[in-house]
Short mmCIF file of C-alpha atoms and ligand atoms in Angstrom, two decimals:
data_model
loop_
_atom_site.label_atom_id
_atom_site.label_comp_id
_atom_site.label_asym_id
_atom_site.label_seq_id
_atom_site.Cartn_x
_atom_site.Cartn_y
_atom_site.Cartn_z
CA MET F 1222 5.97 -13.75 24.72
CA LEU F 1223 4.29 -11.10 22.54
CA ASN F 1224 1.02 -9.61 23.67
CA SER F 1225 -1.41 -9.42 20.76
CA ALA F 1226 -4.77 -7.56 20.96
CA PRO F 1227 -8.01 -9.33 19.89
CA THR F 1228 -8.54 -9.45 16.12
CA ILE F 1229 -11.77 -7.50 15.64
CA GLU F 1230 -10.74 -4.82 18.13
CA THR F 1231 -7.47 -4.46 16.22
CA LEU F 1232 -9.17 -4.24 12.81
CA LEU F 1233 -11.79 -1.72 13.96
CA ASN F 1234 -9.08 0.50 15.41
CA HIS F 1235 -7.26 0.76 12.05
CA ARG F 1236 -6.02 4.05 10.72
CA SER F 1237 -2.96 4.68 8.56
CA ILE F 1238 0.01 5.69 10.70
CA ARG F 1239 2.34 8.22 9.08
CA LYS F 1240 4.29 9.48 12.13
CA TYR F 1241 6.53 7.20 14.17
CA THR F 1242 8.43 7.46 17.46
CA GLY F 1243 11.73 6.36 15.95
CA GLU F 1244 11.90 3.23 18.11
CA PRO F 1245 12.97 0.20 16.10
CA ILE F 1246 10.75 -2.86 15.74
CA SER F 1247 12.25 -5.73 17.71
CA GLU F 1248 13.45 -8.79 15.83
CA GLU F 1249 10.86 -10.85 17.74
CA MET F 1250 7.99 -8.59 16.60
CA LEU F 1251 9.22 -8.40 13.03
CA THR F 1252 9.53 -12.17 12.79
CA ALA F 1253 6.05 -12.64 14.26
CA ILE F 1254 4.38 -10.26 11.82
CA LEU F 1255 6.23 -11.68 8.80
CA GLU F 1256 5.22 -15.20 9.91
CA ALA F 1257 1.62 -13.96 10.07
CA GLY F 1258 2.02 -12.85 6.45
CA ARG F 1259 3.56 -16.14 5.44
CA ALA F 1260 0.56 -18.05 6.84
CA VAL F 1261 -1.98 -16.32 4.57
CA SER F 1262 -4.21 -18.10 2.05
CA THR F 1263 -2.85 -18.16 -1.49
CA SER F 1264 -4.55 -18.73 -4.86
CA SER F 1265 -4.08 -22.35 -6.07
CA PHE F 1266 -1.24 -22.66 -3.51
CA LEU F 1267 0.90 -20.61 -5.91
CA GLN F 1268 2.43 -18.29 -3.28
CA ALA F 1269 2.97 -15.63 -5.91
CA THR F 1270 4.34 -12.98 -3.54
CA SER F 1271 7.76 -11.77 -2.41
CA ILE F 1272 8.60 -9.15 0.18
CA VAL F 1273 11.69 -6.97 -0.07
CA ARG F 1274 12.69 -5.35 3.22
CA VAL F 1275 14.31 -1.99 2.41
CA SER F 1276 16.82 -1.02 5.08
CA ASP F 1277 19.36 0.99 3.02
CA PRO F 1278 18.75 4.71 3.82
CA ALA F 1279 19.75 5.74 0.29
CA LYS F 1280 17.10 3.44 -1.15
CA ARG F 1281 14.52 4.76 1.32
CA THR F 1282 15.34 8.27 0.07
CA ALA F 1283 14.98 7.10 -3.52
CA PHE F 1284 11.53 5.69 -2.70
CA ARG F 1285 10.60 8.99 -1.08
CA GLN F 1286 11.64 10.75 -4.26
CA ILE F 1287 9.48 8.39 -6.34
CA SER F 1288 6.52 9.21 -4.06
CA CYS F 1289 6.48 12.84 -5.23
CA ASP F 1290 6.42 11.97 -8.88
CA MET F 1291 9.37 14.23 -9.81
CA THR F 1292 12.53 13.62 -11.76
CA ALA F 1293 15.76 13.21 -9.81
CA ASP F 1294 16.82 16.69 -10.95
CA GLU F 1295 13.56 18.34 -9.89
CA TYR F 1296 13.74 16.57 -6.54
CA ALA F 1297 17.37 17.60 -5.97
CA GLN F 1298 16.43 21.21 -6.78
CA ALA F 1299 13.50 21.12 -4.35
CA GLN F 1300 15.81 19.70 -1.65
CA ALA F 1301 18.30 22.48 -2.36
CA ASP F 1302 15.46 24.98 -1.95
CA GLY F 1303 14.82 23.54 1.52
CA LYS F 1304 11.60 21.77 0.54
CA ARG F 1305 10.96 18.39 2.14
CA LEU F 1306 8.68 16.74 -0.37
CA GLY F 1307 7.06 13.37 -0.73
CA HIS F 1308 6.23 10.70 1.78
CA GLY F 1309 8.71 11.37 4.59
CA TYR F 1310 7.39 8.33 6.42
CA VAL F 1311 9.09 6.08 3.85
CA GLU F 1312 12.36 7.31 5.36
CA SER F 1313 11.29 7.64 8.99
CA CYS F 1314 9.41 4.37 9.50
CA ALA F 1315 11.13 1.56 11.38
CA GLU F 1316 10.57 -0.95 8.58
CA TYR F 1317 9.76 -0.46 4.92
CA LEU F 1318 8.53 -3.58 3.14
CA VAL F 1319 7.84 -3.77 -0.59
CA PHE F 1320 5.27 -6.37 -1.63
CA CYS F 1321 5.89 -7.84 -5.07
CA MET F 1322 3.88 -10.05 -7.37
CA ASP F 1323 6.26 -12.89 -8.11
CA ALA F 1324 6.10 -15.56 -10.82
CA LYS F 1325 9.88 -15.99 -10.96
CA ARG F 1326 9.98 -19.11 -8.81
CA HIS F 1327 7.29 -20.72 -10.98
CA HIS F 1328 9.49 -20.24 -14.06
CA GLN F 1329 12.47 -21.68 -12.17
CA LEU F 1330 10.55 -24.83 -11.30
CA ALA F 1331 8.37 -25.52 -14.31
CA ASP F 1332 7.67 -24.70 -17.94
CA VAL F 1333 4.82 -22.24 -17.38
CA ASN F 1334 2.87 -19.41 -19.04
CA THR F 1335 2.42 -16.53 -16.65
CA ASP F 1336 1.64 -13.81 -19.20
CA TRP F 1337 -2.14 -14.26 -18.84
CA THR F 1338 -4.01 -11.33 -17.30
CA GLU F 1339 -5.47 -13.83 -14.84
CA VAL F 1340 -1.98 -14.44 -13.43
CA THR F 1341 -1.63 -10.71 -12.77
CA LEU F 1342 -4.88 -10.80 -10.82
CA ILE F 1343 -3.69 -13.83 -8.87
CA GLY F 1344 -0.39 -12.16 -8.03
CA ALA F 1345 -1.94 -8.84 -7.01
CA ILE F 1346 -4.61 -10.52 -4.88
CA ASP F 1347 -2.08 -12.81 -3.17
CA ALA F 1348 0.27 -9.92 -2.36
CA ALA F 1349 -2.51 -7.72 -1.00
CA LEU F 1350 -3.86 -10.46 1.22
CA MET F 1351 -0.39 -11.20 2.61
CA ALA F 1352 0.29 -7.52 3.25
CA GLN F 1353 -2.97 -7.10 5.12
CA ASN F 1354 -2.08 -10.08 7.35
CA VAL F 1355 1.24 -8.36 8.06
CA LEU F 1356 -0.37 -5.00 8.83
CA ALA F 1357 -3.12 -6.51 10.98
CA ALA F 1358 -0.55 -8.55 12.94
CA ALA F 1359 1.58 -5.43 13.40
CA GLU F 1360 -1.42 -3.41 14.57
CA SER F 1361 -2.37 -6.15 17.01
CA LEU F 1362 1.05 -5.68 18.63
CA GLY F 1363 0.56 -1.92 18.99
CA LEU F 1364 2.51 -1.01 15.88
CA GLY F 1365 1.08 1.01 13.01
CA GLY F 1366 1.65 1.38 9.31
CA VAL F 1367 0.66 2.82 5.99
CA TYR F 1368 0.64 1.32 2.52
CA ILE F 1369 2.63 3.07 -0.18
CA GLY F 1370 1.14 2.79 -3.65
CA SER F 1371 3.14 5.80 -4.76
CA LEU F 1372 6.11 3.58 -5.65
CA ARG F 1373 4.14 2.89 -8.83
CA ASN F 1374 4.68 6.56 -9.86
CA ASP F 1375 7.91 5.21 -11.28
CA ILE F 1376 7.51 1.46 -11.15
CA ALA F 1377 10.49 0.86 -13.44
CA ARG F 1378 12.79 2.81 -11.10
CA ALA F 1379 11.32 0.97 -8.08
CA SER F 1380 12.10 -2.35 -9.81
CA GLU F 1381 15.61 -1.17 -10.59
CA LEU F 1382 16.26 -0.13 -6.99
CA LEU F 1383 15.28 -3.58 -5.76
CA GLU F 1384 17.03 -5.34 -8.66
CA LEU F 1385 13.89 -7.24 -9.53
CA PRO F 1386 14.23 -9.82 -12.28
CA LYS F 1387 11.68 -10.45 -15.04
CA HIS F 1388 8.44 -11.98 -13.68
CA VAL F 1389 8.58 -9.88 -10.50
CA VAL F 1390 6.63 -6.61 -10.10
CA PRO F 1391 6.64 -4.25 -7.10
CA LEU F 1392 3.00 -3.54 -6.22
CA PHE F 1393 3.10 -1.36 -3.11
CA GLY F 1394 5.15 -0.66 -0.02
CA LEU F 1395 4.23 -0.89 3.65
CA CYS F 1396 5.75 1.43 6.25
CA LEU F 1397 5.69 0.06 9.78
CA GLY F 1398 6.74 1.47 13.12
CA HIS F 1399 5.75 2.47 16.63
CA PRO F 1400 2.98 5.09 16.26
CA ASP F 1401 3.58 8.57 17.60
CA MET F 1402 0.11 9.06 19.02
CA THR F 1403 0.88 12.63 20.08
CA SER F 1404 0.75 13.50 16.38
CA LYS F 1405 -2.67 14.68 15.18
CA ILE F 1406 -2.33 12.93 11.83
CA ASN F 1407 -2.40 9.56 13.60
CA GLN F 1408 -5.38 10.28 15.79
CA SER F 1409 -8.47 10.30 13.58
CA GLN F 1410 -10.14 7.49 11.66
CA ARG F 1411 -11.46 8.11 8.17
CA PRO F 1412 -15.19 7.37 7.87
CA ARG F 1413 -15.99 4.42 5.61
CA LEU F 1414 -19.00 3.76 3.39
CA PRO F 1415 -21.89 2.54 5.55
CA LEU F 1416 -22.58 -1.22 5.59
CA ASP F 1417 -25.86 -0.91 3.68
CA VAL F 1418 -24.04 0.78 0.79
CA LEU F 1419 -21.12 -1.62 0.94
CA VAL F 1420 -23.07 -4.88 1.16
CA SER F 1421 -26.03 -6.14 -0.84
CA THR F 1422 -27.70 -9.54 -0.85
CA ASP F 1423 -28.00 -11.86 -3.86
CA THR F 1424 -27.87 -9.10 -6.48
CA TYR F 1425 -25.77 -5.96 -6.74
CA LYS F 1426 -27.49 -2.87 -5.43
CA VAL F 1427 -26.58 0.43 -7.09
CA ALA F 1428 -26.03 3.04 -4.39
CA SER F 1429 -28.70 5.72 -4.21
CA GLU F 1430 -27.69 9.32 -4.92
CA SER F 1431 -28.88 10.37 -1.47
CA ASP F 1432 -26.78 7.69 0.27
CA LEU F 1433 -23.72 8.80 -1.71
CA ALA F 1434 -24.40 12.47 -0.99
CA GLU F 1435 -24.82 11.72 2.71
CA TYR F 1436 -21.53 9.83 2.83
CA ASN F 1437 -19.79 12.53 0.82
CA GLU F 1438 -20.93 15.05 3.46
CA LYS F 1439 -19.51 12.84 6.22
CA VAL F 1440 -16.15 12.77 4.47
CA ARG F 1441 -16.29 16.55 3.98
CA GLU F 1442 -16.89 16.99 7.73
CA TYR F 1443 -13.96 14.70 8.47
CA TYR F 1444 -11.64 16.73 6.23
CA ASN F 1445 -13.00 20.07 7.48
CA GLY F 1446 -12.12 18.87 10.99
CA ARG F 1447 -8.56 18.52 9.72
CA GLY F 1448 -8.63 22.02 8.23
CA LEU F 1449 -8.96 20.75 4.64
CA ASP F 1450 -11.52 21.78 2.03
CA LEU F 1451 -12.06 18.34 0.51
CA ASP F 1452 -14.69 15.64 0.11
CA TRP F 1453 -14.85 12.11 -1.31
CA LYS F 1454 -16.11 13.28 -4.71
CA ALA F 1455 -13.16 15.65 -5.10
CA GLN F 1456 -10.76 12.94 -4.02
CA ILE F 1457 -12.17 10.46 -6.53
CA ALA F 1458 -11.98 13.06 -9.31
CA ALA F 1459 -8.37 13.85 -8.40
CA THR F 1460 -7.41 10.17 -8.63
CA PHE F 1461 -9.53 8.86 -11.50
CA GLY F 1462 -10.26 12.08 -13.38
CA GLY F 1463 -7.24 11.97 -15.66
CA ASP F 1464 -4.65 9.47 -16.83
CA VAL F 1465 -4.00 6.80 -14.21
CA ARG F 1466 -0.34 5.76 -14.52
CA PRO F 1467 -0.79 5.02 -18.23
CA PHE F 1468 2.65 3.38 -18.51
CA MET F 1469 1.52 0.41 -16.41
CA LEU F 1470 0.50 -2.02 -19.14
CA GLU F 1471 3.75 -1.53 -21.03
CA TYR F 1472 5.74 -2.08 -17.84
CA LEU F 1473 3.73 -5.21 -16.92
CA ASN F 1474 4.22 -6.59 -20.43
CA ALA F 1475 7.98 -6.02 -20.20
CA GLN F 1476 8.02 -7.97 -16.94
CA GLY F 1477 6.15 -10.81 -18.67
CA PHE F 1478 2.64 -10.10 -17.33
CA ALA F 1479 -0.82 -9.29 -18.78
CA LYS F 1480 0.02 -9.87 -22.45
CA ARG F 1481 -3.22 -11.71 -23.23
C1 FMN Y 1274 -2.71 -0.22 -1.81
C2 FMN Y 1274 -2.68 1.08 -1.03
C3 FMN Y 1274 -1.80 2.08 -1.39
C4 FMN Y 1274 -1.71 3.25 -0.63
N1 FMN Y 1274 -0.79 4.19 -0.96
C5 FMN Y 1274 -0.61 5.26 -0.16
C6 FMN Y 1274 0.45 6.18 -0.43
O1 FMN Y 1274 1.19 6.06 -1.41
N2 FMN Y 1274 0.62 7.22 0.42
C7 FMN Y 1274 -0.17 7.38 1.53
O2 FMN Y 1274 0.06 8.34 2.29
N3 FMN Y 1274 -1.18 6.52 1.80
C8 FMN Y 1274 -1.42 5.47 1.00
N4 FMN Y 1274 -2.41 4.57 1.28
C9 FMN Y 1274 -3.24 4.75 2.47
C10 FMN Y 1274 -4.64 5.23 2.13
O3 FMN Y 1274 -4.57 6.59 1.77
C11 FMN Y 1274 -5.55 5.03 3.35
O4 FMN Y 1274 -5.61 3.66 3.67
C12 FMN Y 1274 -6.96 5.55 3.09
O5 FMN Y 1274 -6.95 6.94 2.86
C13 FMN Y 1274 -7.87 5.28 4.28
O6 FMN Y 1274 -7.31 5.83 5.47
P1 FMN Y 1274 -6.98 4.92 6.73
O7 FMN Y 1274 -6.07 3.81 6.33
O8 FMN Y 1274 -6.33 5.86 7.71
O9 FMN Y 1274 -8.28 4.41 7.25
C14 FMN Y 1274 -2.56 3.43 0.50
C15 FMN Y 1274 -3.47 2.41 0.83
C16 FMN Y 1274 -3.54 1.27 0.08
C17 FMN Y 1274 -4.52 0.18 0.48
#
């Protein structure tokens, strides 16, 4: 019988886990956490999600390569130079699950139109909710994990690796494993926006500049504590300041999504 920690305690203890002990996840635990994912709510009972469990080490390595946004040649050269780039945890985690938006089954069963942008929202929301059930269940059992959005650096290659048909799109991965709590990178929790910035009542409240500056300072202190010269503003600018995976619409269209 598995021993699961209380829900709120589990959720409040969350931090992304990027270093693992190497111990495998038992079949019993894996089944329990996947069942927890399966039980999640789903838009219009559409169940527009699939999970691909990636166990092949060569595929794990390919996903690691995708995470550093380099060509295969550049990556091979970096390896030859002794550099270990990218998200090593994609290789070292006990389980690597890829969550996909999936309208394939709907096309198999019925004559349907799934190229509406709304269907893309449905699929992405369904997959994210299922993944969070999986992660929360895993964390409640003492496991840890980290999401991997970096597979979208080369979403076409990620699709190819998993042999995804049309109407299926890989959205993000989830690394899972037994946390190595001796590792510093697993020990701290990143400060979140305070509740009174996050939540407003009846009408949307624009955050005040002072609240944002105060939070930005908190994040700076967190990063300084980790020896990094970074704050939330810089992180936002690094992510949203330039092109944001501009190939995405074309890829989604080719997979039969978001055409209108
Ligand atoms: C959809 C999604 C994609 C993510 N992709 C990555 C990723 O590619 N690499 C990574 O190291 N962390 C990734 N993360 C983890 C976030 O960086 C992390 O959740 C965030 O910084 C907050 O830290 P915490 O989870 O430790 O509280 C991702 C998180 C989400 C929700």
